[in-house]
PDB file of C-alpha atoms in Angstrom:
ATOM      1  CA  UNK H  10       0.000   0.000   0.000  1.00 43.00           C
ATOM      2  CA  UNK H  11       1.555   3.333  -0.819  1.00 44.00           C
ATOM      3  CA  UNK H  12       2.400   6.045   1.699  1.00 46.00           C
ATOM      4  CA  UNK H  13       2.333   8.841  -0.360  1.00 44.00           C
ATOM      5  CA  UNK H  14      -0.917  10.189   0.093  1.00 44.00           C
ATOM      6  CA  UNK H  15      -1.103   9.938   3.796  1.00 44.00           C
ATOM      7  CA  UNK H  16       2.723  11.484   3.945  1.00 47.00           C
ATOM      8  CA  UNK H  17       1.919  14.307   1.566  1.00 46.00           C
ATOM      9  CA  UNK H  18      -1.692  14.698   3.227  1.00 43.00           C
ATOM     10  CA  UNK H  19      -0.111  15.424   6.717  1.00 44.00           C
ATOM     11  CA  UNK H  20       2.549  18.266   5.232  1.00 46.00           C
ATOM     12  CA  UNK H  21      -0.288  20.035   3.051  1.00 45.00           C
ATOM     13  CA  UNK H  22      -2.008  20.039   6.397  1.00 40.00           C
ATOM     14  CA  UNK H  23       0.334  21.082   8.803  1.00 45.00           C
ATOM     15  CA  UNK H  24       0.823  24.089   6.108  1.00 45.00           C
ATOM     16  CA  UNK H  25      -3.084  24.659   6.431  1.00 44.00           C
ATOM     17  CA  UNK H  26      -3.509  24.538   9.614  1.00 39.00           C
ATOM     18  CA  UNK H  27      -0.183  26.602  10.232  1.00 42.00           C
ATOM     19  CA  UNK H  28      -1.369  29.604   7.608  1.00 42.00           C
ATOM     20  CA  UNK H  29      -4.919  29.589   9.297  1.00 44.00           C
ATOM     21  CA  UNK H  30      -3.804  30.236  13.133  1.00 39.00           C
ATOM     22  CA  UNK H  31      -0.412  31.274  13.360  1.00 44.00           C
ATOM     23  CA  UNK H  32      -0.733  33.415  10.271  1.00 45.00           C
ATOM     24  CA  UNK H  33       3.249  33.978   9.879  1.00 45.00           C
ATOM     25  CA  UNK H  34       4.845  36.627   7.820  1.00 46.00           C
ATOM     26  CA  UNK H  35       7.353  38.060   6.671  1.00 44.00           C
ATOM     27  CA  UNK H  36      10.809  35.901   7.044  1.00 42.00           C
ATOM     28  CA  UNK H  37       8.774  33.302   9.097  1.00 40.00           C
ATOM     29  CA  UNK H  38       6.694  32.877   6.793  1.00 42.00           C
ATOM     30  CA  UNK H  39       9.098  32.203   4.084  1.00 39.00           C
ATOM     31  CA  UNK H  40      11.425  30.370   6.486  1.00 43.00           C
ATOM     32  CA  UNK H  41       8.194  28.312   7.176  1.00 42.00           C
ATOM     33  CA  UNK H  42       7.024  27.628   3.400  1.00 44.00           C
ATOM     34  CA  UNK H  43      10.331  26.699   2.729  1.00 42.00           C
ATOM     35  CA  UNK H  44      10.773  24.262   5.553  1.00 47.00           C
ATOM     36  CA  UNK H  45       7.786  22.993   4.460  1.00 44.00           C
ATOM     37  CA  UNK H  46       8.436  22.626   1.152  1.00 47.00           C
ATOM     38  CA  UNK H  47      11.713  21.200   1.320  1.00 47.00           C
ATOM     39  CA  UNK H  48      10.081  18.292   2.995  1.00 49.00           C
ATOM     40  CA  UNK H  49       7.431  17.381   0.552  1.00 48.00           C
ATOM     41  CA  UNK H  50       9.739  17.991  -2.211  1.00 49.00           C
ATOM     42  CA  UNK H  51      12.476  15.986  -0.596  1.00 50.00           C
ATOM     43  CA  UNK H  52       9.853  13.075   0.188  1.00 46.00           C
ATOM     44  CA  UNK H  53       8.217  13.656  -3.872  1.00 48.00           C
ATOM     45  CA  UNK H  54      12.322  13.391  -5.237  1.00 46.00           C
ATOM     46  CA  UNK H  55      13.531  10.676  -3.210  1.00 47.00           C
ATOM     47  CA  UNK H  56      10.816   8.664  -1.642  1.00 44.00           C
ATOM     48  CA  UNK H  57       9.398   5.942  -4.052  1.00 40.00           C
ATOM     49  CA  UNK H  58       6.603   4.563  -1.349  1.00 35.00           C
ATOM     50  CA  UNK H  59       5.154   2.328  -4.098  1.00 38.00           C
ATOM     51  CA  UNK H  60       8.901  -0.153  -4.199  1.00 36.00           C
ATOM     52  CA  UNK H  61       9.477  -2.446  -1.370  1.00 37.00           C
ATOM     53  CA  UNK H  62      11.587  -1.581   1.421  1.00 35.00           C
ATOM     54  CA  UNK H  63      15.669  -2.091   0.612  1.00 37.00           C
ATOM     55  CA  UNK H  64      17.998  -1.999   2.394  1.00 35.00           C
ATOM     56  CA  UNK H  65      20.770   1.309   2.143  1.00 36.00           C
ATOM     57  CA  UNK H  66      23.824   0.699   0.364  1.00 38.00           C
ATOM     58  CA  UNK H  67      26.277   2.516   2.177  1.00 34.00           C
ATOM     59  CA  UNK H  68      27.453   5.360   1.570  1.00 35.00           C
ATOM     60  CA  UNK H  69      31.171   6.456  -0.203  1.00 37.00           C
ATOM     61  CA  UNK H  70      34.069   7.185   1.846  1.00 38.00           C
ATOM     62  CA  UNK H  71      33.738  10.461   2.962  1.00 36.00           C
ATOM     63  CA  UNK H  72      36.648  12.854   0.535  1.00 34.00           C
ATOM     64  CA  UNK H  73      39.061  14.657   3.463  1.00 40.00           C
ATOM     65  CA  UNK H  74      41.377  17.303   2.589  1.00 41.00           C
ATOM     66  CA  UNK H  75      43.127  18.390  -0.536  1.00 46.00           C
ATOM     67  CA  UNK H  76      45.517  15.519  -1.151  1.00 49.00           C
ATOM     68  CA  UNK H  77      42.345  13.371  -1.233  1.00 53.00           C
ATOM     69  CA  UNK H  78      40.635  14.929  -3.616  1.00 52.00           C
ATOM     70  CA  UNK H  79      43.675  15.671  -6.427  1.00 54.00           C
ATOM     71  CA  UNK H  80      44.261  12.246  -6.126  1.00 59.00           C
ATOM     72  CA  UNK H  81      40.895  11.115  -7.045  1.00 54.00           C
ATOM     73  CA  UNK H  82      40.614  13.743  -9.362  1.00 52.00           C
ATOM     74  CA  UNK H  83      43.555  12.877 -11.078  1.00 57.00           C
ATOM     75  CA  UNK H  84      42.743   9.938 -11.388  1.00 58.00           C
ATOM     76  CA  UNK H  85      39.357  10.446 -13.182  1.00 53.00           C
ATOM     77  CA  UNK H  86      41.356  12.945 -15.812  1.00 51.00           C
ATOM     78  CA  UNK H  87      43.034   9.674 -16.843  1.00 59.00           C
ATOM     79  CA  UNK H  88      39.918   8.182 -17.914  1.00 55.00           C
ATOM     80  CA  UNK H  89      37.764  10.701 -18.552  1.00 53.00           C
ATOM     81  CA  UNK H  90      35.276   8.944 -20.187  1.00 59.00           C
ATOM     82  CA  UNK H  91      33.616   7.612 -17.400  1.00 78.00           C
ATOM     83  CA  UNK H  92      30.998   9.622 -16.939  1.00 85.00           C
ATOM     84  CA  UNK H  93      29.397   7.622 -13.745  1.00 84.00           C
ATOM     85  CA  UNK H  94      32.589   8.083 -11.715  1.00 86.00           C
ATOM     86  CA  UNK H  95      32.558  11.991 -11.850  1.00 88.00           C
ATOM     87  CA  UNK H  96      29.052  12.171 -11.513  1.00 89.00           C
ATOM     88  CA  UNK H  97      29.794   9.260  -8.287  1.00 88.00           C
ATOM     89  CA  UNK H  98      32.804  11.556  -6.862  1.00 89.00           C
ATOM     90  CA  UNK H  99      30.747  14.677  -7.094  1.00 91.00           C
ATOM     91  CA  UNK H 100      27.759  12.984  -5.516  1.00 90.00           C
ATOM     92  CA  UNK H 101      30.288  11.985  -2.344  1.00 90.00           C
ATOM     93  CA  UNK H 102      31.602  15.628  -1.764  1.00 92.00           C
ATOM     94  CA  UNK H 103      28.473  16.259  -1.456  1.00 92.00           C
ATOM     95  CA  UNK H 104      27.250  14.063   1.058  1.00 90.00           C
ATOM     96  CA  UNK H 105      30.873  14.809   3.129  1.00 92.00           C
ATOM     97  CA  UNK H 106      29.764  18.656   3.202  1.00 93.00           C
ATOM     98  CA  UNK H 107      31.940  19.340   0.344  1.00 93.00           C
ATOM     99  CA  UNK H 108      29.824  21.102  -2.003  1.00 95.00           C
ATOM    100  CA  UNK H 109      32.157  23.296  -3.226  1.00 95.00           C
ATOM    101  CA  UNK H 110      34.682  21.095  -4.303  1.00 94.00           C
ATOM    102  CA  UNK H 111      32.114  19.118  -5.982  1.00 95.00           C
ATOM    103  CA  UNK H 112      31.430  21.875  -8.166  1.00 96.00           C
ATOM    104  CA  UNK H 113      35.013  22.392  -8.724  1.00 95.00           C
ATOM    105  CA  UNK H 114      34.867  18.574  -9.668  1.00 93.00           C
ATOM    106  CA  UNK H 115      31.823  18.942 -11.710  1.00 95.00           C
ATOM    107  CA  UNK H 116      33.754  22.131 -13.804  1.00 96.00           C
ATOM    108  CA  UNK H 117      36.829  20.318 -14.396  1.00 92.00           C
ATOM    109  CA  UNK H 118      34.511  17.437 -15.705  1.00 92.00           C
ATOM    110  CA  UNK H 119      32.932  19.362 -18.041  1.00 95.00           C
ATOM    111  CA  UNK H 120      35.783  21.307 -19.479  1.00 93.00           C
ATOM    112  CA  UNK H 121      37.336  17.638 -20.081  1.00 87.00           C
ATOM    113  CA  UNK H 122      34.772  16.293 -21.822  1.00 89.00           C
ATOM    114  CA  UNK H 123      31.963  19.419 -22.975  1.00 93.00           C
ATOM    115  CA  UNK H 124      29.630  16.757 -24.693  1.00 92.00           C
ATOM    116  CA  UNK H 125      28.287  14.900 -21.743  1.00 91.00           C
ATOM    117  CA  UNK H 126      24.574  16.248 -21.293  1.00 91.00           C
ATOM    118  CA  UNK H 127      25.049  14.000 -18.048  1.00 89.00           C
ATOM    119  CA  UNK H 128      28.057  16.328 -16.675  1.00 93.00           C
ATOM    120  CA  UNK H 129      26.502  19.586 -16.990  1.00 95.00           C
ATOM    121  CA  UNK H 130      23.324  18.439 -15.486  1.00 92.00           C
ATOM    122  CA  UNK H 131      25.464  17.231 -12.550  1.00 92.00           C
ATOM    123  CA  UNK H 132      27.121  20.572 -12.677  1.00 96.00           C
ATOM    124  CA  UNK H 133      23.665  22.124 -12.053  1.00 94.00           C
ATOM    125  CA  UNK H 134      22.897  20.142  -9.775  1.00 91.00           C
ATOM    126  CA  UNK H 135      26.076  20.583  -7.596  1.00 94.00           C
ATOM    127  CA  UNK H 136      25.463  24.567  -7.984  1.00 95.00           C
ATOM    128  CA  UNK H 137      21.975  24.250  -6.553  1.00 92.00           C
ATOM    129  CA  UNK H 138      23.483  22.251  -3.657  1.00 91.00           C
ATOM    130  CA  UNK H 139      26.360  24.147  -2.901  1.00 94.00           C
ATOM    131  CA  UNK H 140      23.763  26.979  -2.778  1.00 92.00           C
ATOM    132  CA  UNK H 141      21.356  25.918  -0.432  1.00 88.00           C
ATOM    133  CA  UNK H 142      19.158  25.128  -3.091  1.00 84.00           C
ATOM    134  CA  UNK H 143      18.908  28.454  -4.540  1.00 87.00           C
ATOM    135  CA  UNK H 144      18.798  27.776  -8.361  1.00 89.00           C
ATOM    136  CA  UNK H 145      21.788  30.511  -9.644  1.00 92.00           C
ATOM    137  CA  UNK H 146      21.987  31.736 -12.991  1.00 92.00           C
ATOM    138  CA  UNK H 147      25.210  29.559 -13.301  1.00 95.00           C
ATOM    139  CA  UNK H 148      23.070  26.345 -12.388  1.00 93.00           C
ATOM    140  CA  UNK H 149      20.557  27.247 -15.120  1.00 92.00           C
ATOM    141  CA  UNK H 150      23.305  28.031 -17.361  1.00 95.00           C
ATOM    142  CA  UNK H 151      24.331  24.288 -17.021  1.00 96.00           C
ATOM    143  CA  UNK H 152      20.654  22.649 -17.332  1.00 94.00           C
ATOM    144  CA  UNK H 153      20.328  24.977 -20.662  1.00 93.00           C
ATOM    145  CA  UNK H 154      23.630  23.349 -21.921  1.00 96.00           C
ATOM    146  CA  UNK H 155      22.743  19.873 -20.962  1.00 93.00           C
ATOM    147  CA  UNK H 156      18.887  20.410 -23.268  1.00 92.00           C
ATOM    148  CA  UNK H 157      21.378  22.307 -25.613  1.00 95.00           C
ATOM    149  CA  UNK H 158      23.522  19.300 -26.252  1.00 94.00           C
ATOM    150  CA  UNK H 159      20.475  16.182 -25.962  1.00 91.00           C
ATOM    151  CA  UNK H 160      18.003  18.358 -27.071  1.00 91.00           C
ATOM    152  CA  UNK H 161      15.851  15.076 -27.016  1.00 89.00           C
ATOM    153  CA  UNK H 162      16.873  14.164 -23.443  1.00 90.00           C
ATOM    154  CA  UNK H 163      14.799  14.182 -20.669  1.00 91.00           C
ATOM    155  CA  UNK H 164      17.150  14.896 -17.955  1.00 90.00           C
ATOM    156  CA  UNK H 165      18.296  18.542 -18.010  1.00 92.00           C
ATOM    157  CA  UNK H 166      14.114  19.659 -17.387  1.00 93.00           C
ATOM    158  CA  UNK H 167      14.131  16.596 -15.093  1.00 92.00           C
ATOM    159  CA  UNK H 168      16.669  17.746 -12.761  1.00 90.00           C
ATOM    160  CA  UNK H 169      15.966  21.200 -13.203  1.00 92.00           C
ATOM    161  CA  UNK H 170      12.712  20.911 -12.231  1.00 92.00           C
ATOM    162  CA  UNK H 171      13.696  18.964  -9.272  1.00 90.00           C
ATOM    163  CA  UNK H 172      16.248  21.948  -8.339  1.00 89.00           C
ATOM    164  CA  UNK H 173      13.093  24.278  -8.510  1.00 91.00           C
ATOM    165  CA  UNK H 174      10.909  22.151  -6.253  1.00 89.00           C
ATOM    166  CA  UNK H 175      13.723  21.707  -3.497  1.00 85.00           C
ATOM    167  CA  UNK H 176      14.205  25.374  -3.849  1.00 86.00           C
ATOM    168  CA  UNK H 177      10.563  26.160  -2.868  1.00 88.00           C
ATOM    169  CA  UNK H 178       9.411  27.522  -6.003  1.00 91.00           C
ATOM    170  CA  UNK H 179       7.189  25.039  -7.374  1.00 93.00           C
ATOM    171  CA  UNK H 180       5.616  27.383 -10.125  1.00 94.00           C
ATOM    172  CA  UNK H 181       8.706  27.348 -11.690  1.00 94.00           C
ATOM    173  CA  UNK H 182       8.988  23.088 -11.451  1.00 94.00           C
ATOM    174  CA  UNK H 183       5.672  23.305 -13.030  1.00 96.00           C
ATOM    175  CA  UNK H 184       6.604  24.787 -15.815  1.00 96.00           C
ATOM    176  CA  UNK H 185       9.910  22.873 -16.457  1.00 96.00           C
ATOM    177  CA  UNK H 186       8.083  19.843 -15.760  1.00 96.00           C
ATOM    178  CA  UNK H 187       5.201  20.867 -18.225  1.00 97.00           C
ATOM    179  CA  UNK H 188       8.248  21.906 -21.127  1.00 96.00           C
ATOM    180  CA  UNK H 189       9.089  18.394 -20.555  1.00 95.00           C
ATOM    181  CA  UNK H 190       5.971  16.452 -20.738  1.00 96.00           C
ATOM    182  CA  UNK H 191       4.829  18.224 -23.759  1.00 96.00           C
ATOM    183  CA  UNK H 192       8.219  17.585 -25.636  1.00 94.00           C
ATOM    184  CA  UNK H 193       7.795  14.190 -24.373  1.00 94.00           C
ATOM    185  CA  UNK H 194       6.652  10.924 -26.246  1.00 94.00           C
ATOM    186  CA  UNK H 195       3.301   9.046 -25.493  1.00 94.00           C
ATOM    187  CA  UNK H 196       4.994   5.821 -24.186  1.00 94.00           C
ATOM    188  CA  UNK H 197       8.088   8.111 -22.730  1.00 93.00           C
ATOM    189  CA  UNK H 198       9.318   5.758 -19.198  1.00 93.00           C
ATOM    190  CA  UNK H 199       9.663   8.298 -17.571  1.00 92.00           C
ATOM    191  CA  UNK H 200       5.951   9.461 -17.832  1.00 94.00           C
ATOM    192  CA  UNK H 201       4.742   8.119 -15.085  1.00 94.00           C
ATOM    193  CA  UNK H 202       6.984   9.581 -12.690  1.00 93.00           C
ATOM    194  CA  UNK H 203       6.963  13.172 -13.944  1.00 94.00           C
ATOM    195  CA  UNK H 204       3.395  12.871 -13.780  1.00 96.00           C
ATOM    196  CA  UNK H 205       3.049  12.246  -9.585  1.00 94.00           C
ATOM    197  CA  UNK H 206       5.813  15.403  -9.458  1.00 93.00           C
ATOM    198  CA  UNK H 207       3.569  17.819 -11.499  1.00 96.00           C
ATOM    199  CA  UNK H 208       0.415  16.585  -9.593  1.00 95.00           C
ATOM    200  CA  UNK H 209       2.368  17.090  -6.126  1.00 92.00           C
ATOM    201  CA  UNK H 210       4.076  20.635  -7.835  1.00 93.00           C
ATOM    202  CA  UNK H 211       0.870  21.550  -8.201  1.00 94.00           C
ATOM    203  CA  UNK H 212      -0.646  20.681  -4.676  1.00 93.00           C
ATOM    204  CA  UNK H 213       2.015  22.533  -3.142  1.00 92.00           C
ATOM    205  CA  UNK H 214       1.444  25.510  -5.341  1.00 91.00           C
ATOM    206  CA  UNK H 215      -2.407  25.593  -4.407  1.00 91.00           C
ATOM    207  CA  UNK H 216      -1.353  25.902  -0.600  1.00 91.00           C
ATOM    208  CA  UNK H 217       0.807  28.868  -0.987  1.00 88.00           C
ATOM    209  CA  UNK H 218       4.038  27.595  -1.420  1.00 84.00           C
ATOM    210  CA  UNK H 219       6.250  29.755  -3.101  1.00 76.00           C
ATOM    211  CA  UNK H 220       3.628  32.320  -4.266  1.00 65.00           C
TER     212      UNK H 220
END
């Protein structure tokens, strides 16, 4: 039985019941929306309520200090073709609090080998991190090169969208997830999936968030 509904019922609530009494404004109010918002879009990115339960790989070794990280970047120049392990490397910075050397990483990935669409959506993607989840001009630079490269490829509006949501703006996801489901074909895989993130975009728009 899938969780979804009852988990994204009891944040669209607690934002309800929270606008109608407490009535913040102001920076609470947008501390509080984004809070808020962060959660549900957190829960609508990662949580897939409808698999079975799995147990968690673990995760990479943490990256500590400089040496550590020119050796593994190194490394990666010697073989840059492997796409995975920079997007991989990035991804553990990341999750070790290094978000700015994963956007270093991400850069030096990308000016090694400009074609990946893959890269410079990770490059994005590591800007939106390392900003808190504000979505720069820089980070939509990247998602535009990405679509600009795989015009036909679904992940640049993906993951864009996806930075949108997690920043609390979800009238923007909307409309990057829209771009994407018109350009997208009937019996697209991916369908399915983009579909529960517009419908839960657009819940979250309907309460307030981000307006």
């Amino acid at each position: 039985m899938s969780l979804w509904p009852a988990i994204a019922l009891v944040l669209l609530v607690a934002i309800a019941i929270l606008w109608r009494f407490a009535k913040p404004s102001g920076p609470l109010a947008l501390g509080v929306a984004a809070g808020l918002a962060a959660g549900l879009a957190g829960y609508v990115i990662q949580g897939r309520p409808d698999l079975p339960s799995h147990p968690v790989e673990p995760r990479a070794e943490a990256y500590r200090g400089d040496t550590s990280f020119a050796k593994q970047r190194g490394a990666l120049l010697e073989n840059l073709g492997d796409v995975g392990a920079w997007l991989n490397f990035a991804d553990a910075l990341q999750r070790a609090g290094m978000t700015e050397r994963a956007v270093e990483a991400m850069k030096v990935a990308t000016k090694a080998f400009p074609e990946s669409p893959d890269l410079w959506v990770g490059l994005g993607n590591a800007l939106a991190v390392h900003g808190d989840g504000f979505v720069s001009p820089a980070a939509r630079l990247a998602f535009a090169r990405a679509a600009e490269i795989a015009p036909d490829h679904p992940a640049p509006l993906y993951f864009l969208g996806m930075a949108w949501l997690q920043s609390g703006q979800p009238g923007e996801a909307l409309a990057t997830w829209r771009e994407l489901r018109e350009k997208s074909p009937p019996d697209a895989p991916w369908l399915p999936d983009l579909d529960r993130k517009i419908e839960a975009a657009e819940t979250m728009q309907k309460m307030g968030v981000g307006g």
